[in-house]
Structures are given as structure tokens and as C-alpha cells.
């Protein structure tokens, strides 16, 4: 056997801590490989002592996941080693299906399934052979691993395009569903794969398996652990079961538990555990030797010189024969011939032989007991192979059992040396394979890192381009903002100018302006209002219009405000009399209208106050003059310059002419001037109308309604400023003037 390196206490303590904390037992793993993987993880976090790493695990439980990803080398892919899978497809899968009874499920076990590519590869092979529907009915695939995180990935069955590179386009199209940038394994087949966490070294194996796939797992286990695992794999398989190993695993080449089906690709079948090899020759019949017979002497001499210790036990259990090598090797003397076999030490040393002898008599077939340790002294130990064969009569009945003791001590030593050499070679191969696996993992990690870096570079480049775009947009936005700011500044200046202009207009207006909102709160108050009522704008802004205390009875505006506010009238005009801030009587004309927004909605109301005190005085004076002129006896005519039609006459004119006011409005001046027509009058008045003269005075004769004619002097003036223009005619009767002249 290969000498093992002495254990390191700190390393063993770390492994024990991992087992107690996470239930992961690494005691059966090869120390060199395990130590190398753990050291790799320690270097990644900057720890150089196993005790320090254990403290790190205790402080950061999340580190266990990183450790598992490093120690459990999940190097796998779909149909890894394509040639081996092709042999499995052509030779093993049809045979497994043929060996299985139609109503019995086909059971498959994938040990160390990692992220699920291996069990799904098996599922595709059997689905191709059976059809999907029959596969779902008959096949159960058990997939186990130590890594729970890998099992979670396997259950999702979602793989990247790179993961499915080894899957043929036909199988990819048939058994995978494309979603975005991933491939998802077919749902019905996925239901037939059962995932679970399992330690093949310590957990009970799954039984009645038709095909067991355990690829590149044994190379990480110690020789003693491999010796534990192989019988478990043997037990798990059915009598006609198959075992599929990895290309670097050579342990089964010399294992009596399995026979090779295809050694190159490591495919084996189970060897049933029963002893079938008889010795090369056997006595057809054996009579006890008779010394008087030459043949008996010859037979005895041959038995003594054969070099193999031989004992014969008859059907009564007595020793019937013992040759010289048996006497020398087993300590059976002449006195022991005829004694009961069970009384001899050889019956129980080197092992209990009475059971095998009974078995031979009962089953009528021989059996071999390999590698039995026979200790002559404390230091002298032999390795014996004991063959127990039945000696039969011609009728087939067994009448004796022949025990052959073959000394294989030298062969056993050579075998040990050979096994040691093979194990050393296998360990080297396994170490190399492990290193290759780690190298593949490292290459894949480097490739993944490279791809991530490329992706990161692309993302950075994309981000850079986006940043450049954002910078351009920002510059454009800044320019737009500057333009908007400039526009806002111009508009602000315009607004300020408009505001100053409006304030100037309001200040310049010979009237007051008060603006209120919908709630009748004062929002505007101009300079005229300040001067007239003695209240500054800051005193009234924000106060209620109804509460305003000025010299006008504002409560009289209530109805007008309501009419405008409710839309019954667009504008209301009202005149109120009151006192200004100096106590002077004042008459104000107040115009109430809505304050309209751009949309046309009312935002409040505007009150325009105008001092009409002088205007009222003028109107009163005008009305006074009108009353005087209307009552005067002198005739006063107002004529239309275009038609010379009467538009208005005073009472004196109506009395002298004898017509009513209505009649006169239907007549023209020439109608009361006999002998004159309208054209003559227009020619006479042309200089006056054109502005060449300011007045025209002429004498004529007027005729009243009763036909009476009287002389009169007409003084005519054209007032063009009136709208419409008017001819004012003042008539003086001159008959009295003539009488007065005659009196003189």
C-alpha cells in the first residue's frame, strides 16, 4: 500500500468543523486534492492558516457556499466525452430496456450530478429510444450531489447557449424551449428526474438500479473510501445492471465486483456475488486406499507429492484422508485419520470450515474461500485458498468432501505489491485527472471572467456612449435652458415694462380702478383711489371690498355686483354721491365688469370710478339753458344740413309757425318760406357748410300754418363739431322792427 502522509491537526480540525456545521463529510476525500482546493479558497480571501480560515467560516457563514463551489469541482456538460456516450447509447441503453420487464420501472441513478446536465443527457437518450410518452411512464432518474446550490440550478433546468453547445440541433429543438437568451429543458421529462442531496460514502445507497452513472467522482476519494463505495455501487445495481464511470477511473479494472463491458469508455456490468469456480480436476470416485493394491500405493504416492494439502471428510464427518502436505501444513497426523473433523483445530482455524462442508453436502457443488489468513506463529503468516469440492458416487450422491489448501502467500505478497504499484499509478492518474479537472475549471472560470470582462467593457463602452449622449443632451438642454432663460428674462423685462406701463396708465387715468377676486378680496388699488379716498394700497390689499371704509355708500352696489358676478349683465354702471378725503362732495360714476382670464372664465371683477361732479354740473347747466331756450319766444330751429329738415324747434317756433313738433319734423325749411326752393337754400348755405363763412344772415318771409306771412331775419350757423353736424337757425320777426322804425 502507498504510505499516507501524516495528518495535519489543524486541517483535520477544519474538516471536522465543516462536517459539524454543514453536514459535509470530506474525510474520505484525497487529502492532497482537498487540501489544494481549500488552500486555493484561502488564498482568495487572504488567509494562510487553517485555524484562521476556520475562524473566518465561523464569523462569515456565507463563506461556506464559496468553499463548496471551490472544493466540489462541478465540471460537467451535456454528453461529456461524446464517444463514451455514443457507446452507452448503442450498447447499454437498448440492453437496459430489453432486460427490464414491461411493467417494472427502469431506475437510473446519477451520482455527483452537479448542475443537472448529466441526468438530462441520460433522459434524452432513453426518450429517444422509448419515446417521450413511454419514457415518462417507465423511467425514473435519481440525481444526487453534495452541493445543494448546484441542485437548485439543476432543478431549474435553465441553461445558457454556451451550456448546450454539445447538444445536437435535433435534440436541442426537440427537448429544449428557447426563452430569451436561455434554453429550458422539456417539462415532462424534467418531472421524471428526482434531485436530492446524498453522500455516497456514508448515506444508504438507492437500490434496484438498472443503470448507475458515477463519472469522475472516485478519483477524488482515498483508496480506503473507494473500497467502501464500490460495494455500495455493487449493492445498488440489479443483477443485470450497468455502471458508467469516467474516463480517468481505473479502479474497476481489477475489482471482482464488476466485469468490463467496454473498458476503453469505462462501462461495466455487475458480477453476482456467488462462488462458481471449481478446481481444475476432481476425483470422480474415491475409495479409501488399500496398501495391498499397487494402484492404491501409486495413488497415495501421487497425493503425497502433489504439493497441495488435501483432506477428505466423509459423509459421517470423519477425516478419511490426509496427504503428507496436509499433515505438515495443517498438523494432521496418522492418529487423526478416522477422527471427527470437528475435533481437529483445522475445522475452525484459519476459519470455520464445518459450514462450507455442510453446504457442499447439501448443495452438491463446490465453493472456494479466497485469501484466508493462517497464522503458524506470531510472525509466520500464510495466505491460503481453500477449495471445498464434493466427491460423488456414480448415482450423483455425495459421499465425501475434498478440502484443498493452496498456499498463496507468495502470490498474495506479489498481488499486494502489484496492487500497491497499480494504486500508486492510479493515484498518479487520478491526481493528474484531478489537476486536469481543476485546470478545466480554472480555464472555464478564466473564460467566464474574460467573457464577463468583455461584457463589462461593452457595458462600459455603452455606458460611455450613453454618457456622451447624455452630455450632448445636457449641452443641448443647457443651450435650451439659456435660450429659455433669455426668453424668460426678456419676458420678465417685458412683464416689468408692461407692469410699469400699466401702473403708469392706471396712475395717469383720471379715475379709480379697484380689482377684486372671486371672494371679493381687493387685489388692485391705483393712485387715483389713494388720492381720492386717502387710503394707500398696502392698507386695503387683501381686505374685503364690502368692508372698505371710504366716502361712498358702497352697499348700494350690491345688486350690480351680483348681476355681473352671476352673468345676468356683462356690465353695470351706477352713479353714487359721497365725500372725498377732503370732505368735498363728489359724484362718482362706477362701472362694474368681470375680470376675465385668457380662457374666458371670470377671475374676479373690476370697478372703474370716474369723478363726474363737473360733468353733472355741466349737464345741469345745459339742461338749464335748454329749458330757457325752449321757453324763449324767439324762434330757434335745428336743421339737418343735408336735407334742411327740421330736427328740433323751441316753443317760440312752434307758436309762431303754428305747427306741432311732430309736423315740423316732417317738413323742410323751404316749406315755410314761400317763393324759395330747397336748391336755392342749399346754394345760399354752401359757403357756410364749406367753412368759408361762420354765419349767414338774410331776410325772408315765413308762412305759418294758418297762411299768415310775416317778415323775418334768419341768422344761420353751421356747427360741424356735433355728431351729427347741425344747422342752428335763430329767427327774428322784423315786422315789429319796422313798426318801431316808423314810430321814430
XYZ file of C-alpha atoms in Angstrom:
744
model
C 0.000 0.000 0.000
C 1.083 3.586 -0.562
C 2.241 5.316 2.593
C -0.111 8.104 3.556
C 1.160 11.475 4.700
C 0.703 12.093 8.421
C -2.472 14.108 9.137
C -2.238 17.788 9.967
C -4.181 18.542 13.177
C -5.363 21.987 12.089
C -6.545 20.689 8.705
C -8.380 17.739 10.299
C -9.987 20.111 12.818
C -11.158 22.306 9.925
C -12.717 19.296 8.168
C -14.443 18.278 11.395
C -15.810 21.826 11.802
C -17.178 21.746 8.242
C -18.834 18.405 8.938
C -20.409 19.577 12.201
C -21.546 22.932 10.772
C -22.879 21.861 7.370
C -23.049 18.053 7.487
C -20.432 17.782 4.720
C -18.111 14.855 5.420
C -14.851 15.220 3.482
C -12.948 12.581 5.485
C -12.969 10.114 2.580
C -11.612 12.626 0.048
C -7.976 12.590 -1.016
C -6.116 14.878 1.275
C -3.778 16.284 -1.380
C -6.592 17.339 -3.710
C -8.840 18.517 -0.861
C -6.046 20.494 0.741
C -5.131 22.078 -2.584
C -8.716 23.223 -3.215
C -9.203 24.620 0.292
C -5.833 26.397 0.126
C -6.938 27.944 -3.183
C -10.004 29.383 -1.453
C -7.901 30.575 1.483
C -5.581 32.427 -0.893
C -8.614 34.110 -2.471
C -9.575 35.727 0.853
C -6.017 36.303 2.090
C -5.798 33.639 4.845
C -2.735 31.392 5.222
C -3.598 29.241 8.283
C -6.300 26.558 8.522
C -7.205 27.743 12.023
C -7.611 31.300 10.737
C -9.827 30.064 7.910
C -11.959 28.141 10.418
C -12.397 31.375 12.399
C -13.377 33.113 9.153
C -16.027 30.429 8.486
C -17.399 30.897 11.992
C -17.585 34.678 11.522
C -18.981 34.565 7.978
C -21.317 31.564 7.362
C -21.808 32.752 3.771
C -18.230 31.651 3.045
C -19.385 28.002 3.118
C -21.061 28.456 -0.260
C -17.855 29.830 -1.806
C -15.882 26.956 -0.241
C -18.255 24.343 -1.659
C -18.064 25.915 -5.119
C -14.275 25.595 -4.903
C -13.979 22.102 -3.355
C -16.789 20.387 -5.252
C -15.480 20.733 -8.772
C -18.708 20.829 -10.751
C -17.081 20.196 -14.124
C -19.912 18.820 -16.231
C -21.637 19.297 -19.549
C -24.201 17.672 -21.769
C -22.840 14.414 -23.296
C -19.342 14.985 -21.882
C -16.884 12.635 -23.666
C -19.146 12.168 -26.677
C -17.571 8.846 -27.730
C -18.424 7.215 -24.375
C -21.999 8.462 -24.583
C -22.290 7.072 -28.102
C -21.249 3.623 -26.829
C -23.737 3.975 -23.975
C -26.450 4.854 -26.496
C -25.660 1.994 -28.894
C -24.850 -0.854 -26.475
C -26.184 -0.162 -22.986
C -29.461 1.746 -23.349
C -31.140 -0.866 -25.623
C -29.910 -3.675 -23.341
C -31.223 -1.955 -20.190
C -34.620 -1.540 -21.848
C -34.593 -5.174 -23.042
C -33.679 -6.515 -19.570
C -36.436 -4.537 -17.834
C -39.851 -6.107 -17.501
C -42.603 -4.065 -19.246
C -44.450 -3.292 -16.002
C -41.321 -2.648 -13.933
C -39.904 0.916 -13.876
C -36.430 1.481 -15.259
C -34.405 3.027 -12.432
C -31.320 5.145 -13.149
C -29.020 6.788 -10.610
C -26.707 9.715 -11.467
C -24.181 10.255 -8.639
C -22.477 13.666 -8.485
C -24.972 15.181 -10.930
C -23.779 18.785 -10.286
C -25.983 21.234 -12.226
C -28.050 18.566 -13.986
C -26.503 18.225 -17.452
C -25.663 14.528 -16.910
C -29.142 13.263 -15.820
C -30.803 15.300 -18.580
C -28.397 13.748 -21.108
C -29.473 10.287 -19.872
C -33.114 11.334 -20.122
C -32.691 12.351 -23.769
C -31.031 9.010 -24.665
C -33.832 6.938 -23.122
C -36.549 9.256 -24.507
C -35.089 8.787 -27.984
C -35.169 5.012 -27.535
C -38.598 4.723 -25.845
C -40.473 7.807 -26.996
C -41.424 10.648 -24.673
C -44.736 9.174 -23.507
C -43.304 5.719 -22.738
C -40.262 7.315 -21.111
C -42.479 9.341 -18.746
C -44.375 6.158 -17.846
C -41.446 3.820 -17.229
C -38.246 5.728 -16.385
C -37.200 7.216 -13.052
C -33.878 9.036 -12.804
C -32.414 9.733 -9.357
C -29.826 12.537 -9.414
C -27.794 13.216 -6.261
C -24.993 15.541 -5.215
C -23.458 17.085 -2.096
C -23.792 20.651 -3.378
C -27.278 21.969 -2.599
C -26.697 25.126 -4.680
C -25.834 23.030 -7.723
C -29.020 21.002 -7.166
C -31.056 24.227 -7.176
C -29.585 25.085 -10.570
C -30.323 21.555 -11.797
C -33.958 21.751 -10.724
C -34.418 24.982 -12.683
C -33.094 23.222 -15.832
C -32.279 26.586 -17.440
C -29.045 26.796 -19.437
C -27.184 29.377 -21.488
C -26.373 28.873 -25.194
C -22.809 28.033 -24.209
C -24.013 25.247 -21.862
C -25.893 23.434 -24.661
C -23.137 23.579 -27.262
C -22.649 19.759 -27.097
C -26.354 19.053 -27.693
C -27.171 18.258 -31.312
C -29.542 20.691 -33.083
C -32.163 17.920 -33.373
C -32.155 17.173 -29.635
C -31.963 20.873 -28.818
C -35.034 21.567 -30.935
C -36.926 18.568 -29.553
C -36.157 18.705 -25.820
C -35.467 22.385 -25.063
C -37.609 25.506 -25.084
C -35.933 28.767 -26.064
C -36.770 31.710 -23.752
C -34.988 34.983 -24.323
C -31.269 34.092 -24.062
C -31.677 30.695 -22.328
C -32.763 27.128 -23.006
C -35.168 25.334 -20.635
C -35.262 21.507 -20.583
C -38.563 19.867 -21.581
C -41.033 19.962 -18.675
C -42.473 16.422 -18.945
C -39.018 14.811 -18.997
C -37.876 17.068 -16.174
C -40.626 15.651 -13.934
C -39.037 12.184 -14.246
C -35.729 13.395 -12.745
C -35.692 13.402 -8.928
C -32.961 15.506 -7.299
C -31.683 15.057 -3.756
C -28.670 15.663 -1.553
C -26.762 12.408 -0.920
C -23.318 11.356 0.317
C -22.407 8.129 -1.462
C -19.765 7.295 1.164
C -21.996 7.413 4.244
C -25.650 7.506 3.115
C -27.567 4.337 2.254
C -27.450 3.619 -1.485
C -30.536 3.661 -3.717
C -31.392 0.050 -4.641
C -32.702 -1.826 -7.700
C -30.836 0.416 -10.153
C -30.588 -0.613 -13.822
C -28.007 1.982 -14.853
C -25.681 3.757 -12.423
C -23.680 6.758 -13.686
C -20.801 7.863 -11.447
C -18.306 9.765 -13.545
C -15.061 11.204 -12.197
C -16.127 11.050 -8.553
C -13.974 8.152 -7.329
C -10.766 9.887 -8.373
C -11.225 12.363 -5.512
C -11.627 9.625 -2.851
C -8.969 7.832 -0.826
C -8.286 4.146 -1.622
C -9.996 3.008 1.608
C -13.027 5.149 0.779
C -13.120 3.718 -2.732
C -13.175 0.282 -1.134
C -16.290 1.358 0.776
C -18.020 2.969 -2.199
C -17.547 0.142 -4.741
C -19.535 -2.465 -2.720
C -22.266 0.143 -2.263
C -22.435 0.668 -6.011
C -22.462 -3.114 -6.474
C -25.324 -3.448 -3.990
C -27.349 -0.656 -5.668
C -27.380 -2.377 -9.071
C -29.788 -5.056 -10.248
C -28.332 -8.418 -11.349
C -28.163 -7.179 -14.950
C -27.275 -3.584 -14.019
C -24.623 -1.428 -15.684
C -22.112 1.015 -14.236
C -20.830 4.005 -16.252
C -17.622 5.623 -14.893
C -15.402 8.479 -16.018
C -12.504 8.005 -18.391
C -9.877 8.579 -15.661
C -11.275 5.968 -13.233
C -9.422 2.644 -13.429
C -10.331 1.055 -10.065
C -12.819 -1.412 -11.535
C -10.285 -2.923 -13.925
C -9.157 -5.186 -11.056
C -12.361 -5.331 -8.991
C -14.058 -8.754 -8.730
C -17.420 -6.991 -8.271
C -17.728 -5.791 -11.885
C -16.811 -7.062 -15.305
C -15.909 -4.721 -18.190
C -18.404 -4.263 -20.984
C -16.401 -1.594 -22.764
C -13.165 -0.966 -20.873
C -11.993 1.953 -23.025
C -15.014 4.029 -22.086
C -15.333 2.609 -18.545
C -18.674 0.786 -18.899
C -19.069 -2.246 -16.561
C -21.725 -4.789 -15.630
C -22.409 -6.295 -12.206
C -20.872 -9.661 -11.229
C -23.273 -11.603 -8.973
C -21.762 -12.475 -5.562
C -21.549 -16.232 -5.671
C -18.652 -18.686 -5.882
C -18.623 -20.515 -9.229
C -15.047 -21.569 -9.868
C -14.317 -25.323 -9.234
C -10.809 -26.592 -9.202
C -9.430 -27.900 -12.460
C -9.812 -31.539 -11.585
C -11.776 -33.607 -9.092
C -11.925 -37.187 -8.101
C -14.763 -38.931 -9.854
C -14.828 -41.523 -7.059
C -12.581 -42.089 -4.099
C -12.114 -45.310 -2.233
C -10.132 -45.439 0.933
C -6.600 -46.547 -0.012
C -5.758 -50.206 0.323
C -1.978 -50.688 0.765
C -2.144 -54.111 -0.788
C -3.180 -52.718 -4.128
C -0.431 -51.336 -6.381
C -2.835 -48.698 -7.663
C -3.559 -47.590 -4.111
C 0.173 -47.217 -3.416
C 0.547 -45.290 -6.620
C -2.405 -43.074 -5.723
C -1.068 -42.437 -2.246
C 2.340 -41.536 -3.625
C 0.765 -39.162 -6.129
C -1.352 -37.499 -3.405
C 1.679 -37.043 -1.172
C 3.747 -35.477 -3.963
C 1.079 -33.231 -5.431
C 2.322 -30.251 -3.312
C -1.176 -29.283 -2.143
C -2.544 -30.093 1.273
C -5.559 -32.410 0.801
C -8.125 -33.562 3.332
C -11.125 -35.811 2.724
C -14.085 -35.714 5.100
C -16.666 -38.448 4.644
C -20.407 -38.143 4.973
C -20.188 -39.070 8.657
C -17.944 -36.050 9.292
C -14.793 -38.111 9.904
C -11.356 -37.473 8.373
C -10.954 -40.145 5.703
C -7.702 -38.976 4.097
C -4.857 -36.531 4.721
C -1.821 -36.384 2.464
C 1.688 -35.532 3.542
C 1.490 -31.754 2.748
C -1.729 -31.651 4.810
C -0.017 -33.328 7.735
C 2.931 -30.937 7.523
C 0.907 -27.770 6.951
C -2.218 -28.440 8.994
C -0.815 -30.573 11.777
C -2.997 -33.606 10.956
C -1.293 -36.850 11.981
C -1.886 -40.578 11.409
C -3.874 -40.695 14.613
C -6.332 -38.143 13.286
C -7.456 -40.385 10.393
C -10.940 -41.580 11.254
C -11.493 -38.893 13.916
C -14.374 -36.444 13.654
C -13.309 -33.435 11.600
C -14.907 -31.054 14.049
C -12.486 -32.204 16.746
C -9.472 -31.037 14.781
C -8.096 -27.490 15.086
C -8.179 -27.183 11.301
C -12.015 -27.234 11.434
C -12.057 -23.735 12.877
C -8.566 -22.384 12.055
C -7.846 -20.466 9.788
C -11.652 -20.257 9.512
C -14.837 -22.126 10.349
C -14.936 -24.970 7.749
C -17.839 -27.057 9.042
C -20.364 -24.703 7.450
C -18.819 -24.841 3.963
C -18.545 -28.678 4.219
C -22.230 -28.916 5.153
C -23.002 -26.591 2.249
C -21.149 -28.860 -0.180
C -23.010 -31.969 1.029
C -26.331 -30.114 0.888
C -25.961 -28.218 -2.415
C -23.779 -30.871 -4.164
C -21.475 -28.231 -5.600
C -18.129 -26.848 -4.606
C -17.064 -23.489 -3.293
C -13.833 -21.552 -2.926
C -12.684 -19.496 0.042
C -10.119 -16.931 -1.063
C -7.324 -15.299 0.867
C -7.688 -16.939 4.258
C -5.107 -15.901 6.826
C -3.434 -18.909 8.560
C -1.078 -17.908 11.334
C 1.567 -20.594 12.112
C 3.341 -18.389 14.658
C 3.014 -14.778 15.706
C 5.378 -13.710 12.926
C 4.780 -16.502 10.368
C 1.516 -15.911 8.493
C 0.303 -17.829 5.440
C -2.370 -16.886 2.903
C -4.420 -19.935 1.907
C -7.039 -20.546 -0.738
C -9.397 -23.340 0.381
C -11.386 -25.226 -2.221
C -14.167 -27.478 -0.909
C -15.362 -29.939 -3.580
C -17.952 -32.745 -3.432
C -16.845 -36.346 -4.212
C -19.793 -38.077 -5.864
C -20.817 -41.651 -6.478
C -21.914 -42.715 -9.959
C -25.514 -42.084 -8.926
C -24.640 -38.462 -8.132
C -24.818 -38.750 -4.353
C -22.044 -37.017 -2.380
C -20.195 -39.402 -0.129
C -17.194 -37.188 0.826
C -15.848 -33.639 0.682
C -12.368 -32.885 -0.592
C -10.585 -29.896 1.002
C -7.657 -28.491 -0.950
C -5.411 -25.993 0.866
C -3.279 -23.977 -1.561
C -0.502 -21.773 -0.158
C -0.796 -18.398 -1.958
C 1.427 -16.468 0.430
C 3.964 -15.585 -2.233
C 1.279 -14.826 -4.761
C -0.523 -12.720 -2.155
C 2.662 -10.731 -1.495
C 3.142 -10.246 -5.233
C -0.503 -9.289 -5.525
C -0.087 -6.705 -2.780
C 2.972 -5.318 -4.488
C 1.064 -5.218 -7.774
C -1.913 -3.550 -6.144
C 0.407 -1.059 -4.482
C 2.011 -0.264 -7.814
C -1.382 -0.091 -9.503
C -2.748 2.071 -6.743
C 0.260 4.341 -6.950
C -0.225 4.550 -10.703
C -3.951 5.084 -10.319
C -3.348 7.742 -7.699
C -0.997 9.482 -10.060
C -3.541 9.196 -12.858
C -6.290 10.396 -10.562
C -4.142 13.255 -9.314
C -3.428 14.141 -12.913
C -7.114 13.896 -13.778
C -7.990 15.941 -10.718
C -5.439 18.519 -11.764
C -6.912 18.413 -15.273
C -10.388 18.864 -13.833
C -9.163 21.794 -11.774
C -7.385 23.183 -14.804
C -10.594 22.845 -16.818
C -12.461 24.572 -14.017
C -9.841 27.306 -13.897
C -9.971 27.654 -17.690
C -13.735 27.856 -17.597
C -13.570 30.381 -14.779
C -10.963 32.373 -16.690
C -13.058 32.149 -19.842
C -16.129 33.172 -17.868
C -14.138 36.009 -16.286
C -12.888 37.015 -19.722
C -16.419 36.986 -21.073
C -17.563 38.992 -18.061
C -14.749 41.453 -18.668
C -15.709 41.693 -22.342
C -19.318 42.173 -21.313
C -18.233 44.753 -18.751
C -16.132 46.518 -21.390
C -19.086 46.517 -23.759
C -21.314 47.784 -20.983
C -18.735 50.442 -20.098
C -18.458 51.400 -23.750
C -22.232 51.504 -23.988
C -22.353 53.496 -20.761
C -19.685 55.834 -22.107
C -21.692 56.315 -25.294
C -24.793 56.900 -23.206
C -22.852 59.396 -21.085
C -21.664 61.159 -24.225
C -25.254 61.209 -25.448
C -26.348 62.494 -22.056
C -23.592 65.136 -22.196
C -24.770 66.202 -25.632
C -28.340 66.230 -24.390
C -27.199 68.151 -21.326
C -25.374 70.652 -23.529
C -28.428 70.907 -25.716
C -30.591 71.249 -22.604
C -28.230 73.907 -21.259
C -28.462 75.785 -24.525
C -32.221 75.413 -24.447
C -32.207 76.489 -20.805
C -30.096 79.502 -21.694
C -32.469 80.271 -24.536
C -35.439 79.782 -22.214
C -33.733 81.887 -19.553
C -33.100 84.575 -22.127
C -36.723 84.396 -23.214
C -37.812 84.451 -19.580
C -35.545 87.413 -18.936
C -36.966 89.228 -21.962
C -40.467 88.299 -20.909
C -39.712 89.354 -17.347
C -38.410 92.665 -18.662
C -41.464 92.940 -20.896
C -43.702 91.986 -17.969
C -41.942 94.548 -15.789
C -42.264 97.066 -18.585
C -45.925 96.135 -19.029
C -46.429 96.344 -15.293
C -44.764 99.767 -15.139
C -46.710 100.778 -18.230
C -49.970 99.572 -16.705
C -49.135 101.303 -13.420
C -48.364 104.448 -15.383
C -51.627 104.093 -17.273
C -53.523 103.476 -14.057
C -51.748 106.388 -12.386
C -52.465 108.565 -15.412
C -56.105 107.600 -15.578
C -58.456 110.292 -14.379
C -60.346 107.695 -12.439
C -60.025 104.992 -9.850
C -59.560 101.275 -10.516
C -60.286 98.616 -7.913
C -59.793 94.899 -8.689
C -61.334 92.167 -6.517
C -61.141 88.344 -6.719
C -63.972 85.797 -6.619
C -64.166 86.146 -2.818
C -64.406 89.957 -3.124
C -60.936 90.465 -1.658
C -59.207 93.587 -3.010
C -56.283 92.736 -5.344
C -55.699 96.102 -7.083
C -55.824 99.765 -5.939
C -54.487 102.578 -8.134
C -53.073 106.037 -7.371
C -56.354 107.925 -8.091
C -58.036 105.779 -5.432
C -55.266 106.620 -2.970
C -55.557 110.370 -3.646
C -59.338 110.413 -3.626
C -60.128 108.233 -0.645
C -56.970 108.724 1.423
C -56.065 105.010 1.705
C -52.746 103.567 0.489
C -52.708 100.295 -1.466
C -50.915 98.359 1.311
C -53.759 99.323 3.669
C -56.515 97.853 1.512
C -54.928 94.986 -0.494
C -56.222 91.632 0.780
C -59.183 93.156 2.627
C -62.864 92.670 1.781
C -64.451 95.115 -0.674
C -67.638 95.203 1.383
C -65.614 96.255 4.472
C -63.952 99.149 2.598
C -64.485 102.410 4.519
C -64.450 105.294 2.014
C -66.788 108.253 1.431
C -69.134 106.351 -0.923
C -72.129 104.195 0.067
C -70.675 101.010 -1.488
C -73.526 98.894 -0.128
C -75.677 100.393 -2.921
C -73.505 98.439 -5.432
C -74.589 95.065 -4.025
C -77.238 94.374 -6.674
C -74.978 95.455 -9.536
C -72.131 93.232 -8.250
C -74.475 90.234 -8.037
C -75.835 90.871 -11.561
C -72.335 90.918 -13.079
C -70.988 88.048 -10.993
C -73.874 85.726 -11.908
C -73.761 86.640 -15.575
C -77.105 88.432 -15.785
C -75.342 91.521 -17.163
C -71.962 91.962 -18.731
C -71.518 95.441 -17.298
C -73.328 97.606 -14.739
C -72.980 101.381 -14.480
C -74.097 103.306 -11.424
C -73.574 106.842 -10.064
C -73.059 107.363 -6.328
C -72.609 110.591 -4.425
C -70.323 110.915 -1.456
C -67.397 112.764 0.108
C -63.704 112.522 -0.810
C -60.867 112.556 1.722
C -61.028 116.389 1.910
C -64.754 116.378 2.652
C -65.662 117.686 -0.819
C -68.885 116.471 -2.310
C -68.177 114.168 -5.184
C -70.289 112.291 -7.693
C -68.732 109.048 -8.975
C -69.806 107.027 -11.966
C -68.908 103.388 -11.178
C -68.635 100.814 -13.988
C -68.634 97.172 -12.796
C -67.395 94.413 -15.148
C -65.894 90.908 -14.918
C -62.123 90.318 -14.785
C -61.734 87.648 -17.483
C -58.892 85.142 -17.853
C -57.472 84.093 -21.227
C -59.876 81.126 -21.246
C -62.837 83.456 -20.751
C -63.539 82.418 -17.160
C -64.240 85.138 -14.612
C -61.453 85.550 -12.070
C -62.988 88.472 -10.240
C -64.361 91.929 -11.004
C -63.054 95.372 -11.947
C -64.545 98.633 -10.601
C -63.775 101.798 -12.565
C -64.515 105.016 -10.617
C -64.845 108.342 -12.511
C -65.417 111.765 -10.917
C -68.439 113.160 -12.783
C -69.116 116.088 -10.447
C -68.193 118.757 -13.075
C -69.928 116.767 -15.781
C -73.103 116.730 -13.708
C -72.798 120.477 -13.213
C -72.394 120.987 -16.990
C -75.293 118.734 -17.728
C -77.399 120.600 -15.253
C -76.319 123.889 -16.840
C -77.052 122.537 -20.299
C -80.435 121.359 -19.194
C -80.966 124.802 -17.688
C -80.013 126.508 -20.979
C -82.216 124.124 -22.834
C -85.135 124.949 -20.634
C -84.527 128.691 -21.123
C -84.133 128.392 -24.910
C -87.129 126.136 -25.091
C -89.267 128.676 -23.257
C -87.922 131.705 -25.218
C -90.359 133.377 -27.690
C -87.626 133.785 -30.327
C -87.790 131.068 -32.928
C -84.888 128.612 -32.807
C -84.603 125.894 -35.460
C -82.209 122.949 -35.523
C -81.912 121.754 -39.170
C -80.311 118.752 -40.929
C -77.596 120.347 -43.185
C -78.143 117.790 -45.913
C -81.939 117.966 -46.184
C -82.785 121.221 -44.362
C -85.357 119.171 -42.466
C -86.379 120.335 -39.004
C -84.844 118.159 -36.287
C -85.720 120.271 -33.244
C -87.551 123.562 -32.632
C -88.281 125.536 -29.490
C -91.671 126.518 -28.138
C -91.484 130.017 -29.704
C -91.041 128.470 -33.176
C -93.943 126.104 -32.715
C -96.121 129.019 -31.536
C -95.184 131.360 -34.433
C -95.390 128.735 -37.169
C -98.461 127.078 -35.749
C -97.261 123.508 -36.358
C -96.773 120.757 -33.799
C -93.314 119.370 -33.151
C -94.170 116.158 -34.955
C -95.441 118.051 -38.022
C -92.338 120.150 -38.183
C -90.042 117.096 -38.128
C -91.756 116.045 -41.356
C -91.095 119.410 -43.062
C -88.134 121.309 -44.517
C -87.264 124.967 -44.012
C -88.214 125.928 -47.626
C -91.693 124.580 -46.860
C -92.341 127.641 -44.597
C -90.571 130.088 -46.959
C -92.906 130.857 -49.877
C -91.133 131.557 -53.120
C -87.899 129.679 -52.156
C -86.992 126.106 -53.011
C -84.506 123.769 -51.454
C -81.846 124.156 -54.155
C -81.749 127.902 -53.708
C -81.328 127.459 -49.994
C -78.508 124.955 -50.442
C -76.640 127.277 -52.799
C -77.109 130.074 -50.247
C -75.787 127.911 -47.453
C -72.878 126.352 -49.399
C -70.239 128.870 -48.114
C -71.428 128.218 -44.582
C -71.261 124.423 -44.958
C -67.797 124.553 -46.543
C -66.491 126.714 -43.708
C -65.935 129.801 -45.875
C -68.304 131.730 -43.648
C -69.079 131.395 -39.984
C -72.668 132.608 -40.297
C -75.183 133.783 -42.841
C -77.865 136.349 -42.124
C -80.671 137.051 -44.546
C -84.216 138.309 -44.586
C -87.186 136.392 -45.895
C -90.881 135.844 -45.431
C -92.204 132.965 -43.347
C -95.617 131.450 -43.637
C -97.401 129.973 -40.632
C -99.784 127.063 -40.614
C -102.819 129.354 -40.888
C -101.375 131.015 -44.022
C -100.256 134.152 -42.346
C -96.984 135.505 -43.686
C -94.596 137.665 -41.739
C -91.120 139.080 -42.479
C -88.229 137.642 -40.562
C -84.449 137.793 -40.309
C -82.673 134.390 -40.222
C -79.217 134.085 -38.665
C -77.754 130.633 -39.554
C -74.649 128.945 -38.094
C -73.141 125.533 -39.073
C -71.856 123.512 -36.102
C -69.691 120.765 -37.654
C -68.314 119.512 -34.328
C -71.607 117.946 -33.318
C -72.383 114.421 -34.304
C -74.264 114.573 -36.495
C -73.472 118.178 -37.651
C -76.352 120.641 -37.314
C -77.570 123.971 -38.709
C -78.725 126.361 -35.951
C -81.123 128.983 -37.165
C -82.235 131.892 -34.971
C -85.265 133.740 -36.398
C -86.154 137.341 -35.526
C -89.523 138.666 -36.693
C -88.740 142.088 -38.253
C -92.291 143.423 -38.597
C -92.051 144.844 -35.104
C -88.671 146.321 -36.011
C -90.229 148.149 -38.940
C -93.049 149.469 -36.791
C -90.567 150.765 -34.292
C -88.640 152.494 -37.099
C -91.825 154.076 -38.404
C -92.671 155.473 -34.988
C -89.394 157.284 -34.908
